[in-house]
Amino acid sequence: MTQRPLTTIGFDADDTLWQNEQFYRLTELQFTELLADHAASDVIAARLLEAEKRNLRHYGFGIKGFTLSMIETAIEITEGEVPATVIAQILDIGRDLLAHPVETLPHVRQTLEALTGKYLLVLITKGDLFDQERKLAQSGLGDLFDAVEIVSDKTASTYRRIFSKVGDGPERAMMIGNSLKSDIVPALAAGSYGVFVPHELTWSFEHVEEPTDAPRFRKIGHLGELPGVIEALQ
């Protein structure tokens, strides 16, 4: 009996299933306005990005690490003279980011409903555990997934482990996401299919070249096109 080439489908969450980066951009704008008397907005934004990258190994991905990086940047930009009131405002806008309503992207629910029961669906996302659990609960999509994996980073070994535990191994799995660096390239390296769904506001840290020569790489305009890609494989 011939085995199906695909049995398990992994989905990224932020900016694949629901909006995320646009809220970070709005928060960054508020932050640069707070420090407008001390430096130009592009300088503040660049220093904040440097702090975020530097702190990933300490705080990981997510809003809490982003908030700490804003505080660190404010201290650096003001040479240690940042007022306590500004620190309090940074904490406030960080809390606002944690409480922002979840806005699912187009075609998400229809696509998941079309695939559930036919494939093992697993949500694979980076970030703060509490925040990602909150967003999944508010999205109303949780019941459509067979498993949820909230990880500190996404590497080829991450996908091998998850797809071997949840499904039939990485070779019979597919990963869907908006980040080439985190969702697609490491999934391809693990032996899975990787379907890139670009989002206009993907964080610059997640940018790498498209692996167009990889035979298991696919690119779609939106999630509504995913069932057609899967059908072509089967």
GROMACS .gro file of C-alpha atoms in nm:
model
  234
    1MET     CA    1   0.000   0.000   0.000
    2THR     CA    2   0.147   0.334  -0.104
    3GLN     CA    3   0.206   0.581   0.179
    4ARG     CA    4   0.084   0.937   0.145
    5PRO     CA    5   0.381   1.171   0.092
    6LEU     CA    6   0.235   1.418   0.343
    7THR     CA    7   0.065   1.343   0.675
    8THR     CA    8   0.161   1.632   0.904
    9ILE     CA    9   0.139   2.010   0.855
   10GLY     CA   10   0.302   2.264   1.084
   11PHE     CA   11   0.192   2.626   1.103
   12ASP     CA   12   0.374   2.927   1.235
   13ALA     CA   13   0.152   3.164   1.436
   14ASP     CA   14   0.262   3.530   1.438
   15ASP     CA   15   0.204   3.697   1.100
   16THR     CA   16   0.104   3.363   0.950
   17LEU     CA   17  -0.222   3.299   1.135
   18TRP     CA   18  -0.270   3.640   1.298
   19GLN     CA   19  -0.130   3.992   1.287
   20ASN     CA   20   0.172   4.059   1.508
   21GLU     CA   21   0.449   4.273   1.362
   22GLN     CA   22   0.221   4.569   1.292
   23PHE     CA   23   0.162   4.607   1.665
   24TYR     CA   24   0.536   4.599   1.732
   25ARG     CA   25   0.581   4.875   1.472
   26LEU     CA   26   0.319   5.091   1.641
   27THR     CA   27   0.485   5.033   1.978
   28GLU     CA   28   0.825   5.121   1.833
   29LEU     CA   29   0.677   5.447   1.702
   30GLN     CA   30   0.548   5.532   2.052
   31PHE     CA   31   0.891   5.450   2.191
   32THR     CA   32   1.079   5.675   1.949
   33GLU     CA   33   0.838   5.958   2.028
   34LEU     CA   34   0.916   5.919   2.399
   35LEU     CA   35   1.286   5.974   2.326
   36ALA     CA   36   1.247   6.234   2.050
   37ASP     CA   37   1.431   6.499   2.255
   38HIS     CA   38   1.742   6.280   2.274
   39ALA     CA   39   1.792   6.137   1.922
   40ALA     CA   40   1.639   6.109   1.575
   41SER     CA   41   1.377   5.840   1.529
   42ASP     CA   42   1.587   5.636   1.285
   43VAL     CA   43   1.881   5.637   1.529
   44ILE     CA   44   1.657   5.521   1.814
   45ALA     CA   45   1.504   5.247   1.597
   46ALA     CA   46   1.848   5.123   1.491
   47ARG     CA   47   1.973   5.117   1.851
   48LEU     CA   48   1.660   4.930   1.958
   49LEU     CA   49   1.712   4.667   1.687
   50GLU     CA   50   2.072   4.622   1.802
   51ALA     CA   51   1.953   4.571   2.159
   52GLU     CA   52   1.686   4.321   2.051
   53LYS     CA   53   1.936   4.110   1.859
   54ARG     CA   54   2.188   4.130   2.142
   55ASN     CA   55   1.931   4.023   2.398
   56LEU     CA   56   1.775   3.731   2.213
   57ARG     CA   57   2.011   3.487   2.382
   58HIS     CA   58   1.914   3.627   2.721
   59TYR     CA   59   1.540   3.689   2.691
   60GLY     CA   60   1.437   3.495   2.381
   61PHE     CA   61   1.165   3.608   2.139
   62GLY     CA   62   0.856   3.791   2.255
   63ILE     CA   63   0.708   4.104   2.406
   64LYS     CA   64   0.879   4.082   2.744
   65GLY     CA   65   1.224   4.074   2.586
   66PHE     CA   66   1.120   4.356   2.352
   67THR     CA   67   1.012   4.569   2.650
   68LEU     CA   68   1.340   4.508   2.831
   69SER     CA   69   1.527   4.602   2.514
   70MET     CA   70   1.332   4.929   2.496
   71ILE     CA   71   1.431   5.009   2.853
   72GLU     CA   72   1.795   4.926   2.782
   73THR     CA   73   1.791   5.142   2.469
   74ALA     CA   74   1.635   5.433   2.659
   75ILE     CA   75   1.914   5.415   2.916
   76GLU     CA   76   2.179   5.408   2.642
   77ILE     CA   77   2.027   5.689   2.433
   78THR     CA   78   1.998   5.920   2.734
   79GLU     CA   79   2.339   5.815   2.874
   80GLY     CA   80   2.176   5.695   3.192
   81GLU     CA   81   1.959   6.004   3.241
   82VAL     CA   82   1.623   5.858   3.134
   83PRO     CA   83   1.352   5.976   3.376
   84ALA     CA   84   1.163   5.719   3.582
   85THR     CA   85   0.843   5.850   3.423
   86VAL     CA   86   0.969   5.742   3.079
   87ILE     CA   87   1.058   5.395   3.211
   88ALA     CA   88   0.703   5.374   3.348
   89GLN     CA   89   0.561   5.472   3.009
   90ILE     CA   90   0.773   5.206   2.836
   91LEU     CA   91   0.636   4.946   3.075
   92ASP     CA   92   0.285   5.067   3.003
   93ILE     CA   93   0.320   5.037   2.626
   94GLY     CA   94   0.475   4.690   2.674
   95ARG     CA   95   0.171   4.585   2.878
   96ASP     CA   96  -0.058   4.730   2.612
   97LEU     CA   97   0.118   4.514   2.353
   98LEU     CA   98   0.058   4.206   2.568
   99ALA     CA   99  -0.312   4.286   2.588
  100HIS     CA  100  -0.372   4.366   2.221
  101PRO     CA  101  -0.669   4.182   2.065
  102VAL     CA  102  -0.589   3.901   1.822
  103GLU     CA  103  -0.666   3.972   1.455
  104THR     CA  104  -0.657   3.661   1.238
  105LEU     CA  105  -0.538   3.694   0.880
  106PRO     CA  106  -0.752   3.625   0.570
  107HIS     CA  107  -0.825   3.262   0.471
  108VAL     CA  108  -0.685   3.121   0.798
  109ARG     CA  109  -0.994   2.960   0.948
  110GLN     CA  110  -1.126   2.827   0.617
  111THR     CA  111  -0.791   2.670   0.532
  112LEU     CA  112  -0.745   2.508   0.872
  113GLU     CA  113  -1.100   2.374   0.868
  114ALA     CA  114  -1.041   2.227   0.521
  115LEU     CA  115  -0.729   2.042   0.640
  116THR     CA  116  -0.825   1.932   0.991
  117GLY     CA  117  -0.910   1.563   1.013
  118LYS     CA  118  -0.723   1.492   0.691
  119TYR     CA  119  -0.377   1.577   0.826
  120LEU     CA  120  -0.217   1.614   1.166
  121LEU     CA  121  -0.202   1.990   1.226
  122VAL     CA  122   0.055   2.130   1.467
  123LEU     CA  123   0.111   2.490   1.569
  124ILE     CA  124   0.484   2.564   1.601
  125THR     CA  125   0.562   2.909   1.734
  126LYS     CA  126   0.840   3.101   1.905
  127GLY     CA  127   0.789   3.351   2.182
  128ASP     CA  128   0.673   3.393   2.538
  129LEU     CA  129   0.467   3.096   2.659
  130PHE     CA  130   0.202   3.303   2.837
  131ASP     CA  131   0.154   3.544   2.548
  132GLN     CA  132   0.138   3.277   2.278
  133GLU     CA  133  -0.112   3.074   2.479
  134ARG     CA  134  -0.323   3.390   2.523
  135LYS     CA  135  -0.321   3.466   2.151
  136LEU     CA  136  -0.410   3.109   2.056
  137ALA     CA  137  -0.702   3.109   2.300
  138GLN     CA  138  -0.831   3.446   2.174
  139SER     CA  139  -0.795   3.341   1.810
  140GLY     CA  140  -1.049   3.062   1.853
  141LEU     CA  141  -0.829   2.833   1.641
  142GLY     CA  142  -0.700   2.606   1.915
  143ASP     CA  143  -0.946   2.321   1.856
  144LEU     CA  144  -0.828   2.289   1.496
  145PHE     CA  145  -0.478   2.177   1.598
  146ASP     CA  146  -0.372   1.829   1.704
  147ALA     CA  147  -0.071   1.966   1.891
  148VAL     CA  148   0.081   2.297   1.997
  149GLU     CA  149   0.457   2.349   2.035
  150ILE     CA  150   0.586   2.679   2.178
  151VAL     CA  151   0.964   2.678   2.136
  152SER     CA  152   1.254   2.908   2.219
  153ASP     CA  153   1.391   2.893   1.863
  154LYS     CA  154   1.328   2.712   1.536
  155THR     CA  155   1.610   2.501   1.396
  156ALA     CA  156   1.631   2.190   1.181
  157SER     CA  157   1.658   1.979   1.497
  158THR     CA  158   1.342   2.148   1.631
  159TYR     CA  159   1.145   2.036   1.328
  160ARG     CA  160   1.294   1.685   1.329
  161ARG     CA  161   1.195   1.644   1.693
  162ILE     CA  162   0.842   1.782   1.659
  163PHE     CA  163   0.751   1.611   1.333
  164SER     CA  164   0.888   1.279   1.462
  165LYS     CA  165   0.692   1.311   1.787
  166VAL     CA  166   0.364   1.437   1.639
  167GLY     CA  167   0.368   1.282   1.293
  168ASP     CA  168   0.556   1.035   1.075
  169GLY     CA  169   0.886   1.221   1.062
  170PRO     CA  170   1.003   1.536   0.887
  171GLU     CA  171   1.009   1.379   0.540
  172ARG     CA  172   0.630   1.345   0.546
  173ALA     CA  173   0.570   1.688   0.697
  174MET     CA  174   0.527   2.043   0.575
  175MET     CA  175   0.595   2.373   0.753
  176ILE     CA  176   0.399   2.689   0.669
  177GLY     CA  177   0.515   3.036   0.769
  178ASN     CA  178   0.605   3.395   0.687
  179SER     CA  179   0.968   3.376   0.805
  180LEU     CA  180   1.219   3.224   0.566
  181LYS     CA  181   1.481   3.218   0.841
  182SER     CA  182   1.273   3.048   1.110
  183ASP     CA  183   0.993   2.862   0.933
  184ILE     CA  184   1.120   2.761   0.591
  185VAL     CA  185   1.498   2.719   0.569
  186PRO     CA  186   1.536   2.501   0.883
  187ALA     CA  187   1.229   2.292   0.790
  188LEU     CA  188   1.381   2.225   0.447
  189ALA     CA  189   1.710   2.133   0.616
  190ALA     CA  190   1.517   1.883   0.829
  191GLY     CA  191   1.381   1.720   0.514
  192SER     CA  192   1.032   1.868   0.522
  193TYR     CA  193   0.840   2.073   0.271
  194GLY     CA  194   0.849   2.447   0.337
  195VAL     CA  195   0.571   2.679   0.218
  196PHE     CA  196   0.654   3.048   0.239
  197VAL     CA  197   0.362   3.289   0.290
  198PRO     CA  198   0.512   3.640   0.277
  199HIS     CA  199   0.385   3.907   0.514
  200GLU     CA  200   0.454   4.271   0.433
  201LEU     CA  201   0.582   4.352   0.782
  202THR     CA  202   0.807   4.056   0.865
  203TRP     CA  203   1.076   4.158   1.116
  204SER     CA  204   1.409   4.236   0.946
  205PHE     CA  205   1.587   3.980   1.169
  206GLU     CA  206   1.391   3.706   0.992
  207HIS     CA  207   1.501   3.799   0.638
  208VAL     CA  208   1.718   3.563   0.432
  209GLU     CA  209   1.732   3.474   0.065
  210GLU     CA  210   1.456   3.255  -0.075
  211PRO     CA  211   1.580   2.895  -0.121
  212THR     CA  212   1.435   2.878  -0.471
  213ASP     CA  213   1.660   2.587  -0.572
  214ALA     CA  214   1.529   2.361  -0.295
  215PRO     CA  215   1.294   2.101  -0.450
  216ARG     CA  216   1.062   2.106  -0.146
  217PHE     CA  217   1.028   2.485  -0.135
  218ARG     CA  218   0.697   2.645  -0.228
  219LYS     CA  219   0.570   3.004  -0.216
  220ILE     CA  220   0.210   3.121  -0.205
  221GLY     CA  221   0.038   3.459  -0.189
  222HIS     CA  222  -0.197   3.372   0.097
  223LEU     CA  223  -0.312   3.072   0.299
  224GLY     CA  224  -0.614   3.020   0.077
  225GLU     CA  225  -0.375   2.880  -0.186
  226LEU     CA  226  -0.235   2.614   0.048
  227PRO     CA  227  -0.489   2.334  -0.018
  228GLY     CA  228  -0.404   2.348  -0.387
  229VAL     CA  229  -0.033   2.312  -0.315
  230ILE     CA  230  -0.102   2.012  -0.090
  231GLU     CA  231  -0.335   1.848  -0.343
  232ALA     CA  232  -0.063   1.872  -0.608
  233LEU     CA  233   0.173   1.677  -0.383
  234GLN     CA  234  -0.072   1.399  -0.311
   0.00000   0.00000   0.00000
